C-alpha positions as YAML, in Angstrom:
chain: A
units: angstrom
residues:
- id: 1
  name: UNK
  ca: [0.00, 0.00, 0.00]
- id: 2
  name: UNK
  ca: [2.98, 2.33, -0.34]
- id: 3
  name: UNK
  ca: [2.44, 3.44, -3.94]
- id: 4
  name: UNK
  ca: [-0.48, 5.58, -5.07]
- id: 5
  name: UNK
  ca: [-1.85, 3.54, -7.98]
- id: 6
  name: UNK
  ca: [-5.61, 3.16, -8.34]
- id: 7
  name: UNK
  ca: [-7.85, 1.56, -10.91]
- id: 8
  name: UNK
  ca: [-8.78, 4.33, -13.34]
- id: 9
  name: UNK
  ca: [-12.58, 4.26, -13.07]
- id: 10
  name: UNK
  ca: [-13.86, 7.26, -11.16]
- id: 11
  name: UNK
  ca: [-12.09, 10.18, -9.58]
- id: 12
  name: UNK
  ca: [-14.88, 10.61, -7.05]
- id: 13
  name: UNK
  ca: [-15.57, 8.62, -3.91]
- id: 14
  name: UNK
  ca: [-18.42, 8.94, -1.43]
- id: 15
  name: UNK
  ca: [-18.05, 8.28, 2.26]
- id: 16
  name: UNK
  ca: [-21.34, 7.51, 3.97]
- id: 17
  name: UNK
  ca: [-21.99, 8.05, 7.67]
- id: 18
  name: UNK
  ca: [-25.62, 6.90, 7.84]
- id: 19
  name: UNK
  ca: [-26.64, 8.41, 11.16]
- id: 20
  name: UNK
  ca: [-29.77, 9.88, 9.57]
- id: 21
  name: UNK
  ca: [-31.11, 6.52, 8.38]
- id: 22
  name: UNK
  ca: [-32.98, 4.87, 11.25]
- id: 23
  name: UNK
  ca: [-32.91, 1.05, 11.38]
- id: 24
  name: UNK
  ca: [-36.41, -0.31, 12.01]
- id: 25
  name: UNK
  ca: [-37.40, -3.94, 12.59]
- id: 26
  name: UNK
  ca: [-40.88, -5.28, 11.86]
- id: 27
  name: UNK
  ca: [-40.36, -8.33, 14.10]
- id: 28
  name: UNK
  ca: [-38.69, -6.70, 17.08]
- id: 29
  name: UNK
  ca: [-35.69, -8.81, 18.16]
- id: 30
  name: UNK
  ca: [-37.26, -12.07, 16.96]
- id: 31
  name: UNK
  ca: [-35.97, -14.18, 14.06]
- id: 32
  name: UNK
  ca: [-37.48, -17.58, 13.36]
- id: 33
  name: UNK
  ca: [-34.67, -18.48, 10.94]
- id: 34
  name: UNK
  ca: [-31.87, -17.94, 13.51]
- id: 35
  name: UNK
  ca: [-29.17, -18.28, 10.86]
- id: 36
  name: UNK
  ca: [-25.58, -19.21, 11.59]
- id: 37
  name: UNK
  ca: [-23.95, -15.87, 10.86]
- id: 38
  name: UNK
  ca: [-26.42, -13.48, 12.56]
- id: 39
  name: UNK
  ca: [-28.74, -15.36, 14.89]
- id: 40
  name: UNK
  ca: [-30.91, -12.27, 15.24]
- id: 41
  name: UNK
  ca: [-28.08, -10.39, 16.95]
- id: 42
  name: UNK
  ca: [-28.29, -7.27, 14.82]
- id: 43
  name: UNK
  ca: [-32.04, -6.91, 15.28]
- id: 44
  name: UNK
  ca: [-31.37, -5.98, 18.90]
- id: 45
  name: UNK
  ca: [-29.91, -2.68, 17.73]
- id: 46
  name: UNK
  ca: [-32.92, -1.75, 15.62]
- id: 47
  name: UNK
  ca: [-36.04, 0.19, 16.59]
- id: 48
  name: UNK
  ca: [-39.23, -1.95, 16.77]
- id: 49
  name: UNK
  ca: [-41.86, -0.65, 14.36]
- id: 50
  name: UNK
  ca: [-44.43, -0.67, 17.17]
- id: 51
  name: UNK
  ca: [-42.46, 2.11, 18.86]
- id: 52
  name: UNK
  ca: [-42.22, 4.30, 15.76]
- id: 53
  name: UNK
  ca: [-44.43, 7.31, 15.10]
- id: 54
  name: UNK
  ca: [-44.96, 9.57, 12.11]
- id: 55
  name: UNK
  ca: [-43.31, 12.35, 14.12]
- id: 56
  name: UNK
  ca: [-39.92, 10.67, 13.78]
- id: 57
  name: UNK
  ca: [-37.54, 13.18, 12.21]
- id: 58
  name: UNK
  ca: [-35.34, 10.72, 10.29]
- id: 59
  name: UNK
  ca: [-35.36, 11.39, 6.53]
- id: 60
  name: UNK
  ca: [-34.96, 7.66, 5.80]
- id: 61
  name: UNK
  ca: [-35.44, 4.27, 7.39]
- id: 62
  name: UNK
  ca: [-33.78, 0.92, 6.80]
- id: 63
  name: UNK
  ca: [-36.73, -1.43, 7.29]
- id: 64
  name: UNK
  ca: [-35.83, -5.02, 8.04]
- id: 65
  name: UNK
  ca: [-36.69, -7.74, 10.52]
- id: 66
  name: UNK
  ca: [-36.17, -11.35, 11.40]
- id: 67
  name: UNK
  ca: [-36.87, -13.99, 8.78]
- id: 68
  name: UNK
  ca: [-39.47, -16.70, 8.79]
- id: 69
  name: UNK
  ca: [-38.20, -20.27, 8.39]
- id: 70
  name: UNK
  ca: [-38.47, -19.96, 4.60]
- id: 71
  name: UNK
  ca: [-36.17, -16.93, 4.46]
- id: 72
  name: UNK
  ca: [-38.78, -14.19, 4.00]
- id: 73
  name: UNK
  ca: [-39.16, -11.19, 6.27]
- id: 74
  name: UNK
  ca: [-42.92, -10.93, 7.11]
- id: 75
  name: UNK
  ca: [-43.17, -7.48, 5.59]
- id: 76
  name: UNK
  ca: [-46.61, -7.82, 4.01]
- id: 77
  name: UNK
  ca: [-48.52, -7.56, 7.26]
- id: 78
  name: UNK
  ca: [-46.80, -4.25, 8.05]
- id: 79
  name: UNK
  ca: [-47.23, -2.46, 4.71]
- id: 80
  name: UNK
  ca: [-50.25, -0.45, 5.80]
- id: 81
  name: UNK
  ca: [-48.48, 0.73, 8.93]
- id: 82
  name: UNK
  ca: [-45.34, 1.62, 6.94]
- id: 83
  name: UNK
  ca: [-47.42, 3.59, 4.44]
- id: 84
  name: UNK
  ca: [-49.02, 5.50, 7.32]
- id: 85
  name: UNK
  ca: [-45.61, 6.31, 8.82]
- id: 86
  name: UNK
  ca: [-43.84, 7.19, 5.58]
- id: 87
  name: UNK
  ca: [-44.64, 10.93, 5.66]
- id: 88
  name: UNK
  ca: [-42.25, 11.70, 2.79]
- id: 89
  name: UNK
  ca: [-39.28, 9.82, 4.16]
- id: 90
  name: UNK
  ca: [-37.48, 7.21, 2.09]
- id: 91
  name: UNK
  ca: [-37.54, 3.49, 2.81]
- id: 92
  name: UNK
  ca: [-34.75, 1.05, 2.04]
- id: 93
  name: UNK
  ca: [-36.45, -2.31, 2.58]
- id: 94
  name: UNK
  ca: [-34.57, -5.51, 3.44]
- id: 95
  name: UNK
  ca: [-37.16, -8.19, 2.79]
- id: 96
  name: UNK
  ca: [-35.53, -11.55, 2.04]
- id: 97
  name: UNK
  ca: [-37.25, -14.08, -0.21]
- id: 98
  name: UNK
  ca: [-40.71, -12.50, -0.36]
- id: 99
  name: UNK
  ca: [-43.60, -13.71, -2.49]
- id: 100
  name: UNK
  ca: [-44.93, -12.01, -5.61]
- id: 101
  name: UNK
  ca: [-48.01, -10.88, -3.64]
- id: 102
  name: UNK
  ca: [-45.79, -9.18, -1.05]
- id: 103
  name: UNK
  ca: [-43.69, -7.58, -3.78]
- id: 104
  name: UNK
  ca: [-46.83, -6.01, -5.20]
- id: 105
  name: UNK
  ca: [-47.59, -4.53, -1.78]
- id: 106
  name: UNK
  ca: [-44.09, -3.28, -0.91]
- id: 107
  name: UNK
  ca: [-43.76, -1.64, -4.34]
- id: 108
  name: UNK
  ca: [-46.15, 1.00, -3.04]
- id: 109
  name: UNK
  ca: [-43.93, 2.10, -0.16]
- id: 110
  name: UNK
  ca: [-40.33, 1.03, -0.91]
- id: 111
  name: UNK
  ca: [-37.88, 3.49, -2.44]
- id: 112
  name: UNK
  ca: [-35.48, 0.59, -2.91]
- id: 113
  name: UNK
  ca: [-34.97, -2.97, -1.73]
- id: 114
  name: UNK
  ca: [-31.69, -4.34, -0.43]
- id: 115
  name: UNK
  ca: [-31.62, -7.98, -1.50]
- id: 116
  name: UNK
  ca: [-29.11, -10.52, -0.19]
- id: 117
  name: UNK
  ca: [-28.09, -12.47, -3.30]
- id: 118
  name: UNK
  ca: [-26.71, -15.96, -2.57]
- id: 119
  name: UNK
  ca: [-25.49, -18.20, -5.39]
- id: 120
  name: UNK
  ca: [-24.37, -21.40, -3.68]
- id: 121
  name: UNK
  ca: [-26.80, -24.11, -2.55]
- id: 122
  name: UNK
  ca: [-24.43, -25.51, 0.09]
- id: 123
  name: UNK
  ca: [-24.03, -22.05, 1.62]
- id: 124
  name: UNK
  ca: [-27.80, -21.55, 1.71]
- id: 125
  name: UNK
  ca: [-28.18, -24.84, 3.55]
- id: 126
  name: UNK
  ca: [-25.20, -24.38, 5.91]
- id: 127
  name: UNK
  ca: [-26.03, -20.81, 6.88]
- id: 128
  name: UNK
  ca: [-29.82, -20.61, 6.67]
- id: 129
  name: UNK
  ca: [-31.12, -24.18, 6.56]
- id: 130
  name: UNK
  ca: [-34.17, -22.71, 4.85]
- id: 131
  name: UNK
  ca: [-34.58, -25.37, 2.18]
- id: 132
  name: UNK
  ca: [-34.25, -22.69, -0.48]
- id: 133
  name: UNK
  ca: [-32.09, -22.95, -3.60]
- id: 134
  name: UNK
  ca: [-30.17, -20.55, -5.81]
- id: 135
  name: UNK
  ca: [-33.09, -20.64, -8.21]
- id: 136
  name: UNK
  ca: [-35.30, -19.13, -5.50]
- id: 137
  name: UNK
  ca: [-32.93, -16.18, -5.13]
- id: 138
  name: UNK
  ca: [-32.82, -15.66, -8.89]
- id: 139
  name: UNK
  ca: [-36.61, -15.84, -9.18]
- id: 140
  name: UNK
  ca: [-37.20, -13.40, -6.31]
- id: 141
  name: UNK
  ca: [-34.56, -10.99, -7.60]
- id: 142
  name: UNK
  ca: [-36.18, -10.94, -11.03]
- id: 143
  name: UNK
  ca: [-39.65, -10.45, -9.54]
- id: 144
  name: UNK
  ca: [-38.44, -7.60, -7.36]
- id: 145
  name: UNK
  ca: [-36.72, -5.87, -10.29]
- id: 146
  name: UNK
  ca: [-39.98, -5.75, -12.20]
- id: 147
  name: UNK
  ca: [-41.59, -3.67, -9.46]
- id: 148
  name: UNK
  ca: [-38.95, -1.80, -7.42]
- id: 149
  name: UNK
  ca: [-35.34, -0.61, -7.46]
- id: 150
  name: UNK
  ca: [-33.26, -3.52, -6.21]
- id: 151
  name: UNK
  ca: [-29.83, -3.21, -4.67]
- id: 152
  name: UNK
  ca: [-28.22, -6.68, -4.62]
- id: 153
  name: UNK
  ca: [-25.95, -7.35, -1.66]
- id: 154
  name: UNK
  ca: [-23.22, -9.98, -1.65]
- id: 155
  name: UNK
  ca: [-21.81, -11.05, 1.71]
- id: 156
  name: UNK
  ca: [-18.22, -12.12, 1.10]
- id: 157
  name: UNK
  ca: [-17.43, -15.17, 3.23]
- id: 158
  name: UNK
  ca: [-21.05, -15.71, 4.24]
- id: 159
  name: UNK
  ca: [-20.43, -19.42, 4.86]
- id: 160
  name: UNK
  ca: [-18.36, -18.99, 8.01]
- id: 161
  name: UNK
  ca: [-15.64, -16.99, 6.27]
- id: 162
  name: UNK
  ca: [-15.22, -19.37, 3.32]
- id: 163
  name: UNK
  ca: [-15.43, -18.18, -0.28]
- id: 164
  name: UNK
  ca: [-18.18, -20.41, -1.67]
- id: 165
  name: UNK
  ca: [-20.30, -18.72, -4.30]
- id: 166
  name: UNK
  ca: [-19.32, -15.10, -4.54]
- id: 167
  name: UNK
  ca: [-17.92, -15.33, -8.08]
- id: 168
  name: UNK
  ca: [-20.97, -17.25, -9.23]
- id: 169
  name: UNK
  ca: [-23.11, -14.47, -7.76]
- id: 170
  name: UNK
  ca: [-21.23, -11.92, -9.83]
- id: 171
  name: UNK
  ca: [-21.65, -14.00, -12.97]
- id: 172
  name: UNK
  ca: [-25.37, -14.41, -12.38]
- id: 173
  name: UNK
  ca: [-25.90, -10.73, -11.66]
- id: 174
  name: UNK
  ca: [-24.09, -9.83, -14.87]
- id: 175
  name: UNK
  ca: [-26.49, -12.08, -16.73]
- id: 176
  name: UNK
  ca: [-29.58, -10.86, -14.85]
- id: 177
  name: UNK
  ca: [-28.61, -7.19, -14.77]
- id: 178
  name: UNK
  ca: [-27.82, -4.94, -11.84]
- id: 179
  name: UNK
  ca: [-27.88, -1.18, -11.45]
- id: 180
  name: UNK
  ca: [-25.60, -1.25, -8.43]
- id: 181
  name: UNK
  ca: [-23.76, -3.68, -6.14]
- id: 182
  name: UNK
  ca: [-23.17, -3.63, -2.41]
- id: 183
  name: UNK
  ca: [-20.62, -5.83, -0.68]
- id: 184
  name: UNK
  ca: [-20.59, -6.69, 2.98]
- id: 185
  name: UNK
  ca: [-18.08, -9.00, 4.67]
- id: 186
  name: UNK
  ca: [-18.70, -11.84, 7.11]
- id: 187
  name: UNK
  ca: [-17.68, -11.06, 10.63]
- id: 188
  name: UNK
  ca: [-17.84, -13.56, 13.50]
- id: 189
  name: UNK
  ca: [-20.61, -12.57, 15.91]
- id: 190
  name: UNK
  ca: [-20.79, -13.58, 19.55]
- id: 191
  name: UNK
  ca: [-23.58, -16.00, 20.36]
- id: 192
  name: UNK
  ca: [-23.99, -17.33, 16.81]
- id: 193
  name: UNK
  ca: [-23.02, -20.71, 15.38]
- id: 194
  name: UNK
  ca: [-20.23, -19.02, 13.44]
- id: 195
  name: UNK
  ca: [-18.85, -17.14, 16.43]
- id: 196
  name: UNK
  ca: [-15.54, -19.02, 16.33]
- id: 197
  name: UNK
  ca: [-14.96, -18.57, 12.60]
- id: 198
  name: UNK
  ca: [-12.64, -16.02, 11.01]
- id: 199
  name: UNK
  ca: [-13.40, -13.37, 8.40]
- id: 200
  name: UNK
  ca: [-12.30, -14.19, 4.84]
- id: 201
  name: UNK
  ca: [-8.72, -13.29, 4.04]
- id: 202
  name: UNK
  ca: [-8.04, -9.74, 2.94]
- id: 203
  name: UNK
  ca: [-6.51, -11.00, -0.29]
- id: 204
  name: UNK
  ca: [-9.61, -13.04, -1.12]
- id: 205
  name: UNK
  ca: [-11.87, -10.06, -0.45]
- id: 206
  name: UNK
  ca: [-9.70, -7.70, -2.50]
- id: 207
  name: UNK
  ca: [-9.73, -10.16, -5.40]
- id: 208
  name: UNK
  ca: [-13.53, -10.35, -5.36]
- id: 209
  name: UNK
  ca: [-13.89, -6.57, -5.19]
- id: 210
  name: UNK
  ca: [-11.41, -6.19, -8.05]
- id: 211
  name: UNK
  ca: [-13.28, -8.75, -10.14]
- id: 212
  name: UNK
  ca: [-16.54, -6.95, -9.49]
- id: 213
  name: UNK
  ca: [-15.05, -3.61, -10.52]
- id: 214
  name: UNK
  ca: [-13.75, -5.09, -13.75]
- id: 215
  name: UNK
  ca: [-16.97, -6.99, -14.49]
- id: 216
  name: UNK
  ca: [-19.18, -3.98, -13.71]
- id: 217
  name: UNK
  ca: [-17.18, -0.90, -14.72]
- id: 218
  name: UNK
  ca: [-20.24, 1.31, -15.20]
- id: 219
  name: UNK
  ca: [-22.35, 0.83, -12.08]
- id: 220
  name: UNK
  ca: [-21.89, 2.11, -8.52]
- id: 221
  name: UNK
  ca: [-20.26, -0.41, -6.19]
- id: 222
  name: UNK
  ca: [-20.53, 0.12, -2.44]
- id: 223
  name: UNK
  ca: [-18.68, -1.31, 0.53]
- id: 224
  name: UNK
  ca: [-21.49, -1.59, 3.05]
- id: 225
  name: UNK
  ca: [-21.58, -1.15, 6.79]
- id: 226
  name: UNK
  ca: [-21.35, -4.83, 7.80]
- id: 227
  name: UNK
  ca: [-17.67, -5.75, 7.85]
- id: 228
  name: UNK
  ca: [-15.03, -6.51, 10.50]
- id: 229
  name: UNK
  ca: [-13.50, -3.67, 12.44]
- id: 230
  name: UNK
  ca: [-10.02, -2.76, 13.61]
- id: 231
  name: UNK
  ca: [-6.97, -3.35, 11.44]
- id: 232
  name: UNK
  ca: [-8.98, -5.57, 9.09]
- id: 233
  name: UNK
  ca: [-11.36, -2.71, 8.28]
- id: 234
  name: UNK
  ca: [-8.50, -0.28, 7.84]
- id: 235
  name: UNK
  ca: [-6.78, -2.55, 5.32]
- id: 236
  name: UNK
  ca: [-9.87, -3.53, 3.33]
- id: 237
  name: UNK
  ca: [-11.11, 0.06, 3.23]
- id: 238
  name: UNK
  ca: [-7.80, 1.19, 1.73]
- id: 239
  name: UNK
  ca: [-8.08, -1.61, -0.83]
- id: 240
  name: UNK
  ca: [-11.60, -0.45, -1.64]
- id: 241
  name: UNK
  ca: [-10.27, 3.04, -2.37]
- id: 242
  name: UNK
  ca: [-7.60, 1.64, -4.67]
- id: 243
  name: UNK
  ca: [-10.04, -0.69, -6.41]
- id: 244
  name: UNK
  ca: [-12.16, 2.36, -7.20]
- id: 245
  name: UNK
  ca: [-15.30, 1.44, -5.35]
- id: 246
  name: UNK
  ca: [-17.76, 4.29, -5.45]
- id: 247
  name: UNK
  ca: [-18.66, 4.50, -1.79]
- id: 248
  name: UNK
  ca: [-17.60, 3.20, 1.61]
- id: 249
  name: UNK
  ca: [-19.81, 3.25, 4.69]
- id: 250
  name: UNK
  ca: [-18.21, 4.47, 7.92]
- id: 251
  name: UNK
  ca: [-14.72, 4.33, 6.39]
- id: 252
  name: UNK
  ca: [-11.58, 3.87, 8.42]
- id: 253
  name: UNK
  ca: [-9.75, 7.22, 8.80]
- id: 254
  name: UNK
  ca: [-6.75, 5.74, 6.97]
- id: 255
  name: UNK
  ca: [-8.92, 5.13, 3.90]
- id: 256
  name: UNK
  ca: [-10.13, 8.72, 3.95]
- id: 257
  name: UNK
  ca: [-6.54, 9.89, 4.20]
- id: 258
  name: UNK
  ca: [-5.57, 7.67, 1.27]
- id: 259
  name: UNK
  ca: [-8.36, 9.08, -0.88]
- id: 260
  name: UNK
  ca: [-7.13, 12.57, -0.08]
- id: 261
  name: UNK
  ca: [-3.54, 11.63, -0.97]
- id: 262
  name: UNK
  ca: [-4.78, 10.20, -4.27]
- id: 263
  name: UNK
  ca: [-6.46, 13.50, -5.04]
- id: 264
  name: UNK
  ca: [-9.95, 12.04, -5.29]
- id: 265
  name: UNK
  ca: [-12.99, 14.26, -5.12]
- id: 266
  name: UNK
  ca: [-14.67, 13.27, -1.86]
- id: 267
  name: UNK
  ca: [-18.34, 13.62, -1.09]
- id: 268
  name: UNK
  ca: [-19.99, 12.74, 2.19]
- id: 269
  name: UNK
  ca: [-23.46, 11.48, 3.01]
- id: 270
  name: UNK
  ca: [-25.43, 10.89, 6.17]
- id: 271
  name: UNK
  ca: [-27.86, 8.24, 4.97]
- id: 272
  name: UNK
  ca: [-27.75, 4.60, 3.88]
- id: 273
  name: UNK
  ca: [-25.34, 4.15, 0.96]
- id: 274
  name: UNK
  ca: [-27.95, 2.85, -1.50]
- id: 275
  name: UNK
  ca: [-30.44, 5.68, -0.97]
...
């Protein structure tokens, strides 16, 4: 990281500090799926929808929740309430493998949908145990795209830190079409079945990000908020700058300094990176 080379894609980078996007859960802290990498842990830091009011001053919400056993967030039963609370604010909806009927309903309130795209059957079984297949993810992604803006997310190392289907996901998304990509990175979480695993290697992550940049030179690529902290984050964030990703959420200060040294035009945001 001593030289100042960077892939020649964009001379602008956006750093997002999404303090103005409120995370809201439609299931409170509960998750029937209880998957190996999350176990409902991150729902504990979200605001239950029952406690939200239209007077909330946040300009945007990230609306998510725990999954049912089949991998869908039960969003349909909350659409009317979300419409009532919208009041001009923007919704980024994280909905899982929802049905066509639910897609029709959420199209009326969602400004965009963040969709976890998984392209490896063994990973789906090992992590979620939902009985779903890659074909289900493809079908839902296509159905969503017909009705709403969809922001596919790829979790690098989702299967306990192993690289198991990330390149296949990129190939499929190139075939299916994507207007943007967001990467997050597996991080071991206390209390989950993967708590003793390690994040994927920095080299493996950098290779996937580089491949994505080369495969999708014309769309925005984001490094999302879910990724390991400390020295790992510092290193991967600097790689993300060099690989010419378009935005980084809550970047390590060293990555910001690198962007400045490279002479990039820096913009800053205070909401979710895909909004």
